[in-house]
Tab-separated table of C-alpha atoms in Angstrom:
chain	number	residue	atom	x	y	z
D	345	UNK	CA	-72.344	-37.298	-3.215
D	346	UNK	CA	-69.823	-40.419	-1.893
D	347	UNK	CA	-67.695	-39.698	-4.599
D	348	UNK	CA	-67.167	-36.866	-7.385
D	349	UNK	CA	-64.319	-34.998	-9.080
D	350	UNK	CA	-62.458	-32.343	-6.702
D	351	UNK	CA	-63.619	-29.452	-8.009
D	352	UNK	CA	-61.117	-26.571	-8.713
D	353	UNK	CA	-62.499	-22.927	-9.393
D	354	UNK	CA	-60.141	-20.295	-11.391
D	355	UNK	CA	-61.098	-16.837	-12.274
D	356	UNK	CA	-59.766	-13.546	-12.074
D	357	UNK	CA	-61.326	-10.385	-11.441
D	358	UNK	CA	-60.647	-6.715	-11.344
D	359	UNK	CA	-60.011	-5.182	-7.993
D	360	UNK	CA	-64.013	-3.975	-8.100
D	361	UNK	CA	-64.540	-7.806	-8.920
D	362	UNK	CA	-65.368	-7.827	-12.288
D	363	UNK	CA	-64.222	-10.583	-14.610
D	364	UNK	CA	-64.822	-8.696	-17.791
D	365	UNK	CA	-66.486	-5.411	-18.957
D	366	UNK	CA	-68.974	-4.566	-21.927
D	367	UNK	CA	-66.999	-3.766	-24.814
D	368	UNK	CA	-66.702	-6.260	-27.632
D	369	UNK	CA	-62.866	-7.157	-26.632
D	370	UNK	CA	-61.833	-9.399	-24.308
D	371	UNK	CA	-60.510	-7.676	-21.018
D	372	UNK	CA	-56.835	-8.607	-20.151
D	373	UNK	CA	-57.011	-9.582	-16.298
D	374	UNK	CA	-53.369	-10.699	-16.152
D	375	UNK	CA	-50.053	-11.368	-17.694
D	376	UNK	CA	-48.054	-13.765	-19.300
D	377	UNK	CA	-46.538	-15.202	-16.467
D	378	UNK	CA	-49.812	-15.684	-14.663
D	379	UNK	CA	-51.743	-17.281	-17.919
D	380	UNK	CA	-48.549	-19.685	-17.679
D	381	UNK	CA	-49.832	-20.666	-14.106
D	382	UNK	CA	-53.235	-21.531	-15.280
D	383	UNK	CA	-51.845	-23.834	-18.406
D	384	UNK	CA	-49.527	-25.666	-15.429
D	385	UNK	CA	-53.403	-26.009	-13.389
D	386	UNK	CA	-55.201	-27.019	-16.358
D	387	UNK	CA	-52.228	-29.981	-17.241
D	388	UNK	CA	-52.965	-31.174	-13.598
D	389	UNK	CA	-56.763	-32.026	-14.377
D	390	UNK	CA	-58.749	-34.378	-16.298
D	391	UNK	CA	-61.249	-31.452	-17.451
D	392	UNK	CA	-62.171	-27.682	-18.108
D	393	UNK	CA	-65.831	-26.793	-18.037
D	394	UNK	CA	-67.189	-23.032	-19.041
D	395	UNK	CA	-70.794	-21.784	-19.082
D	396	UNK	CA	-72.235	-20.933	-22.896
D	397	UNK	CA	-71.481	-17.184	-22.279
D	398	UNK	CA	-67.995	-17.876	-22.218
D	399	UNK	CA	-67.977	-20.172	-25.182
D	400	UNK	CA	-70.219	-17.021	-27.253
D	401	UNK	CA	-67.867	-14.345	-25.524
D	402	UNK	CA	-64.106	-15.674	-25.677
D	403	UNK	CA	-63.791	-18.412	-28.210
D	404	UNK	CA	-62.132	-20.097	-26.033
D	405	UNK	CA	-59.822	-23.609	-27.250
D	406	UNK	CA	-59.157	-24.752	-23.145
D	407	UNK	CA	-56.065	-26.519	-24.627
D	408	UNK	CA	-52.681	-26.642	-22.890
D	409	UNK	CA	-50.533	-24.536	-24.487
D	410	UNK	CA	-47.108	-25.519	-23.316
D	411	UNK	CA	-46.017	-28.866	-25.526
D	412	UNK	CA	-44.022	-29.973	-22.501
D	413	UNK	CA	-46.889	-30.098	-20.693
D	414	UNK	CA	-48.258	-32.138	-23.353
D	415	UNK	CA	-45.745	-34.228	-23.302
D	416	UNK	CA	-45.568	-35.057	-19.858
D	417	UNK	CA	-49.279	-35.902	-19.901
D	418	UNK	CA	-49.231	-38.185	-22.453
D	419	UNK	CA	-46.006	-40.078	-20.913
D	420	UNK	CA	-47.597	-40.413	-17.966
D	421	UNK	CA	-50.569	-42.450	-19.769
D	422	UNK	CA	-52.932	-39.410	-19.752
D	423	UNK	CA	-55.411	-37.511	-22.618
D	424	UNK	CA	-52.638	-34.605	-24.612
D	425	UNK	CA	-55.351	-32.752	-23.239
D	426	UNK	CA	-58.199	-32.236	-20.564
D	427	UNK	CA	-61.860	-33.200	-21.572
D	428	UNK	CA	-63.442	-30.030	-22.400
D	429	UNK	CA	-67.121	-29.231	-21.434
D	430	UNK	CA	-69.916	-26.433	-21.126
D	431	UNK	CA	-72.625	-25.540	-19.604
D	432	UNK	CA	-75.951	-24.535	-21.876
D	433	UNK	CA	-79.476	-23.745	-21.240
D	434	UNK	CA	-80.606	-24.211	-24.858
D	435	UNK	CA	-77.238	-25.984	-26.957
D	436	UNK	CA	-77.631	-22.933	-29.194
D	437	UNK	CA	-73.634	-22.792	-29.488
D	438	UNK	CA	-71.918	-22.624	-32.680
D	439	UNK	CA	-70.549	-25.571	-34.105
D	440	UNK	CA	-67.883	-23.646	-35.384
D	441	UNK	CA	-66.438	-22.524	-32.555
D	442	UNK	CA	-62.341	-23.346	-31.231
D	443	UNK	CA	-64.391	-25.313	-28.446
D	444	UNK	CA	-65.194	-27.767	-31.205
D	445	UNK	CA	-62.910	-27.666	-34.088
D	446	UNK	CA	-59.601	-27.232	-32.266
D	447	UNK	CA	-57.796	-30.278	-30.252
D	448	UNK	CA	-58.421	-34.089	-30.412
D	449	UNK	CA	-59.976	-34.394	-26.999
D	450	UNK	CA	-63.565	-34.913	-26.717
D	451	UNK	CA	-66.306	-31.932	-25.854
D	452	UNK	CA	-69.400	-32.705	-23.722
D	453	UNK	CA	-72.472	-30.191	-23.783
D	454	UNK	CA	-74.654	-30.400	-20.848
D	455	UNK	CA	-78.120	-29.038	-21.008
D	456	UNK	CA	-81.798	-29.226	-19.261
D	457	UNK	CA	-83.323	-32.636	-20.397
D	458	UNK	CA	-85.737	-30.981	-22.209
D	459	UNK	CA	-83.800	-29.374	-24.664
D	460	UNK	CA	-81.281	-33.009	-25.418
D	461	UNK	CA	-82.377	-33.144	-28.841
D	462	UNK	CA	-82.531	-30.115	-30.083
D	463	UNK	CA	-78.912	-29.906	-29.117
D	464	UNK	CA	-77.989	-33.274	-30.710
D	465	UNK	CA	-79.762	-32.098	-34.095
D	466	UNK	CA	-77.272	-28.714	-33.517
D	467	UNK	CA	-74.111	-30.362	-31.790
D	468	UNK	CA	-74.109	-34.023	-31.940
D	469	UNK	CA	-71.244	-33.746	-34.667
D	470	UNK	CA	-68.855	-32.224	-32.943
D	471	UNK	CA	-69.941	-33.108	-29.186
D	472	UNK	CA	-71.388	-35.665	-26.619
D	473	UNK	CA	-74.611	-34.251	-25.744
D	474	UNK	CA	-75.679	-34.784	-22.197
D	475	UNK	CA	-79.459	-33.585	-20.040
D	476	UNK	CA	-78.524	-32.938	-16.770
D	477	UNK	CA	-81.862	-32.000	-15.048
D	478	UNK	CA	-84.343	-29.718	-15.561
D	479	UNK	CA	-82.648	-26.501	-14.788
D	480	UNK	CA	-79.041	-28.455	-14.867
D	481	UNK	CA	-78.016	-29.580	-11.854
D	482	UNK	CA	-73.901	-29.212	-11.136
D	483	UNK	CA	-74.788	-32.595	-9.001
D	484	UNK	CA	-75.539	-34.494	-12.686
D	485	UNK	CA	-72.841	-32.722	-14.456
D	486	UNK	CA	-70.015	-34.196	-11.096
D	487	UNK	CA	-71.926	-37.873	-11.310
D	488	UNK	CA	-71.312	-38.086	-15.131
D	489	UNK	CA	-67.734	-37.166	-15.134
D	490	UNK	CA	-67.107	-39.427	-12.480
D	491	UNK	CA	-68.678	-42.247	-14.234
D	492	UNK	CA	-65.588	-40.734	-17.271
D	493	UNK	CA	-63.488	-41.462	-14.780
D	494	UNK	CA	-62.634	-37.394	-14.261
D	495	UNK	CA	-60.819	-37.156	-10.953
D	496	UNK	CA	-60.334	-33.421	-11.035
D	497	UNK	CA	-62.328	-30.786	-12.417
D	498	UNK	CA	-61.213	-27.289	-13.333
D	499	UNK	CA	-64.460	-24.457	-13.581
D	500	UNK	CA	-62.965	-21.970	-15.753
D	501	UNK	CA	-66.178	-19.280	-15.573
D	502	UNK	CA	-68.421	-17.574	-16.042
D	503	UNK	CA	-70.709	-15.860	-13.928
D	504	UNK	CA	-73.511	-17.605	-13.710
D	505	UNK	CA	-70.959	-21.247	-13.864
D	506	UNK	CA	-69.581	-19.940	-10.855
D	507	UNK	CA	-73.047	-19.118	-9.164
D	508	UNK	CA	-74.331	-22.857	-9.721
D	509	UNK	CA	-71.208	-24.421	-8.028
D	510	UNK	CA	-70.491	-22.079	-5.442
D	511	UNK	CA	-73.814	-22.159	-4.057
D	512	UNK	CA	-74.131	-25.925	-3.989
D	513	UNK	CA	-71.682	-26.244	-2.370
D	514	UNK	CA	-69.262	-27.994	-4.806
D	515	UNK	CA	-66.247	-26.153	-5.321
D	516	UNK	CA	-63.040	-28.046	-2.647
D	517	UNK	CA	-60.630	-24.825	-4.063
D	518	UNK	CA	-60.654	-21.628	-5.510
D	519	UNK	CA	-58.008	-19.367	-7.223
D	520	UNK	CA	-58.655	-16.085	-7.092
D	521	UNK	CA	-56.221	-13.445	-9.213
D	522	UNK	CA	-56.864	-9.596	-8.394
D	523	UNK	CA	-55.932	-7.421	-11.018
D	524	UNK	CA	-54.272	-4.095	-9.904
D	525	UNK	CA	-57.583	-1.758	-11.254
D	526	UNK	CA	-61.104	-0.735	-11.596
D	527	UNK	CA	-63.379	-1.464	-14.354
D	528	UNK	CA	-65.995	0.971	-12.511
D	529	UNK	CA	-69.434	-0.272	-14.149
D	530	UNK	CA	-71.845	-1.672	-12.390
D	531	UNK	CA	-73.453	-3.870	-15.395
D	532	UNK	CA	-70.129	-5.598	-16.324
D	533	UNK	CA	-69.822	-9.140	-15.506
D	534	UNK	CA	-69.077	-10.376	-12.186
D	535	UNK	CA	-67.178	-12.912	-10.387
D	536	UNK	CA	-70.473	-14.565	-9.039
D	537	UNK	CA	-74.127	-13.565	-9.017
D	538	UNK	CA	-77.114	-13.422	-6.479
D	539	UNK	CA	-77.369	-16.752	-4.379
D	540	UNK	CA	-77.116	-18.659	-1.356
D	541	UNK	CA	-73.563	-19.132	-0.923
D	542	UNK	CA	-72.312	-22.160	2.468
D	543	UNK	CA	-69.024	-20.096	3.301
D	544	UNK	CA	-70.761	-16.979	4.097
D	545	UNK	CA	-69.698	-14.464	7.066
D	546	UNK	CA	-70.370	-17.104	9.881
D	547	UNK	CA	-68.596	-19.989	7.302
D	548	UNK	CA	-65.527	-18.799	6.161
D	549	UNK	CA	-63.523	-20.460	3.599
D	550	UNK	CA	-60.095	-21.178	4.137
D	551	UNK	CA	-56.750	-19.030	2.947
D	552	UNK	CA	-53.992	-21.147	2.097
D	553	UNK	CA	-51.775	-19.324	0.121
D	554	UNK	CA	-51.043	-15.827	-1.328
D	555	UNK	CA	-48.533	-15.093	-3.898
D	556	UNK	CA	-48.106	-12.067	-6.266
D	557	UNK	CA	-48.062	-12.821	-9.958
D	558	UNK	CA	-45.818	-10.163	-11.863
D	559	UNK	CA	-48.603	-7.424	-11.167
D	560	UNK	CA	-51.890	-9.663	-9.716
D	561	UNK	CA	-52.206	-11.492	-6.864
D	562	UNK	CA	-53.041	-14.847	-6.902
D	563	UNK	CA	-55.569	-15.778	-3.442
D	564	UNK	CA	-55.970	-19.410	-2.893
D	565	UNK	CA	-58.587	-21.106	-0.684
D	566	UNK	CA	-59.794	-23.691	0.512
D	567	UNK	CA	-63.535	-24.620	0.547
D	568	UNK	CA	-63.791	-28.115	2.528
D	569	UNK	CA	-63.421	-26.700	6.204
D	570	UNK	CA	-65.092	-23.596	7.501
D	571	UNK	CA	-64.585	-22.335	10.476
D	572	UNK	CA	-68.224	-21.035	12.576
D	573	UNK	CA	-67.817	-17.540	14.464
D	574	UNK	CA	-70.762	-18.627	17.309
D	575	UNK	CA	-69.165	-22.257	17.324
């Protein structure tokens, strides 16, 4: 693509890589001072994009929390807030959730061509309903935010969100916190899934900083130069 938002990835995981486990509360990863770090990332972009899981799962609002933040975005001639978007297979989300009925911004829903109007019959009051290929294509989803005018992109999760970016080879940086324990099941959710991934043993991504958190530690790398064991 000649030109696209930079894409940002932020997750974190247990030490055993998990980024949740199977009980019907929301696992704490991290801490106050570390959830502050992510609402100072998420007043840097222009949007926040989660898969449907995580919509279904957390209930999330991706909102900046901190009203100086706020502030200082909408001095500087920006949106209060990011534009907020997910990821669906089918647009069977609930209209009712935080996603959207909290926050002024506006949400986009992107889902396989084929299934644009059922969506639009389910979401078009409350969202901008988008196809994006048929199975989505991250590609699309990049090309219609940059025609938005969305400069930087922050992937918030989950698994399978991570999977589709990672593996085309679309992420430029990743944030990686690592939680000081196990969650020790082998069904709970996981940082990625099963692909093809570019920065793989012979392509490694790059390490540019690490800095503890309170209790976590926060990994960040960078994606857009790998470095070739054979040469």
């Amino acid at each position: 693509m000649s030109s696209r938002p930079y894409v940002l990835l932020s997750v974190a995981t247990s030490v055993d890589g998990c980024i949740d486990d199977r009980s019907d509360q929301r696992l704490i990863l991290s801490g106050a001072a570390d959830l502050d770090r992510v609402d100072a990332e998420r007043a840097g972009v222009d949007a926040i994009l989660v898969g449907a899981t995580t919509v279904r799962r957390d209930d999330p609002r991706l909102l900046i929390r901190s009203p100086e933040r706020v502030a200082a975005r909408v001095a500087a001639g920006r949106s209060a807030h990011p534009l907020r978007l997910t990821i669906s297979s089918s647009g069977d989300l609930d209209p009712a959730a935080h996603l959207f009925t909290t926050g002024p911004q506006e949400r986009v829903v992107y889902v396989p061509s084929a299934a644009v109007g059922a969506a639009q019959a389910r979401l078009g009051a409350v969202a901008t309903v988008v196809g994006a290929g048929d199975p989505v294509d991250p590609r699309s989803i990049l090309a219609d935010l940059d025609g938005r005018g969305v400069r930087r992109l922050m992937v918030e999760g989950g698994t399978a969100v991570h999977t589709l970016f990672l593996t085309a080879g679309l992420v430029d940086e990743i944030h990686l916190v690592v939680a000081p324990f196990f969650v020790g099941d082998s069904d709970a959710p996981r940082f990625v899934g099963a692909g093809t991934f570019p920065h793989d043993v012979r392509h490694r991504m790059r390490l540019a900083e690490v800095r503890t958190v309170d209790d976590v530690v926060l990994l960040r790398y960078l994606l857009g130069d790998t470095d070739d064991d054979n040469g």
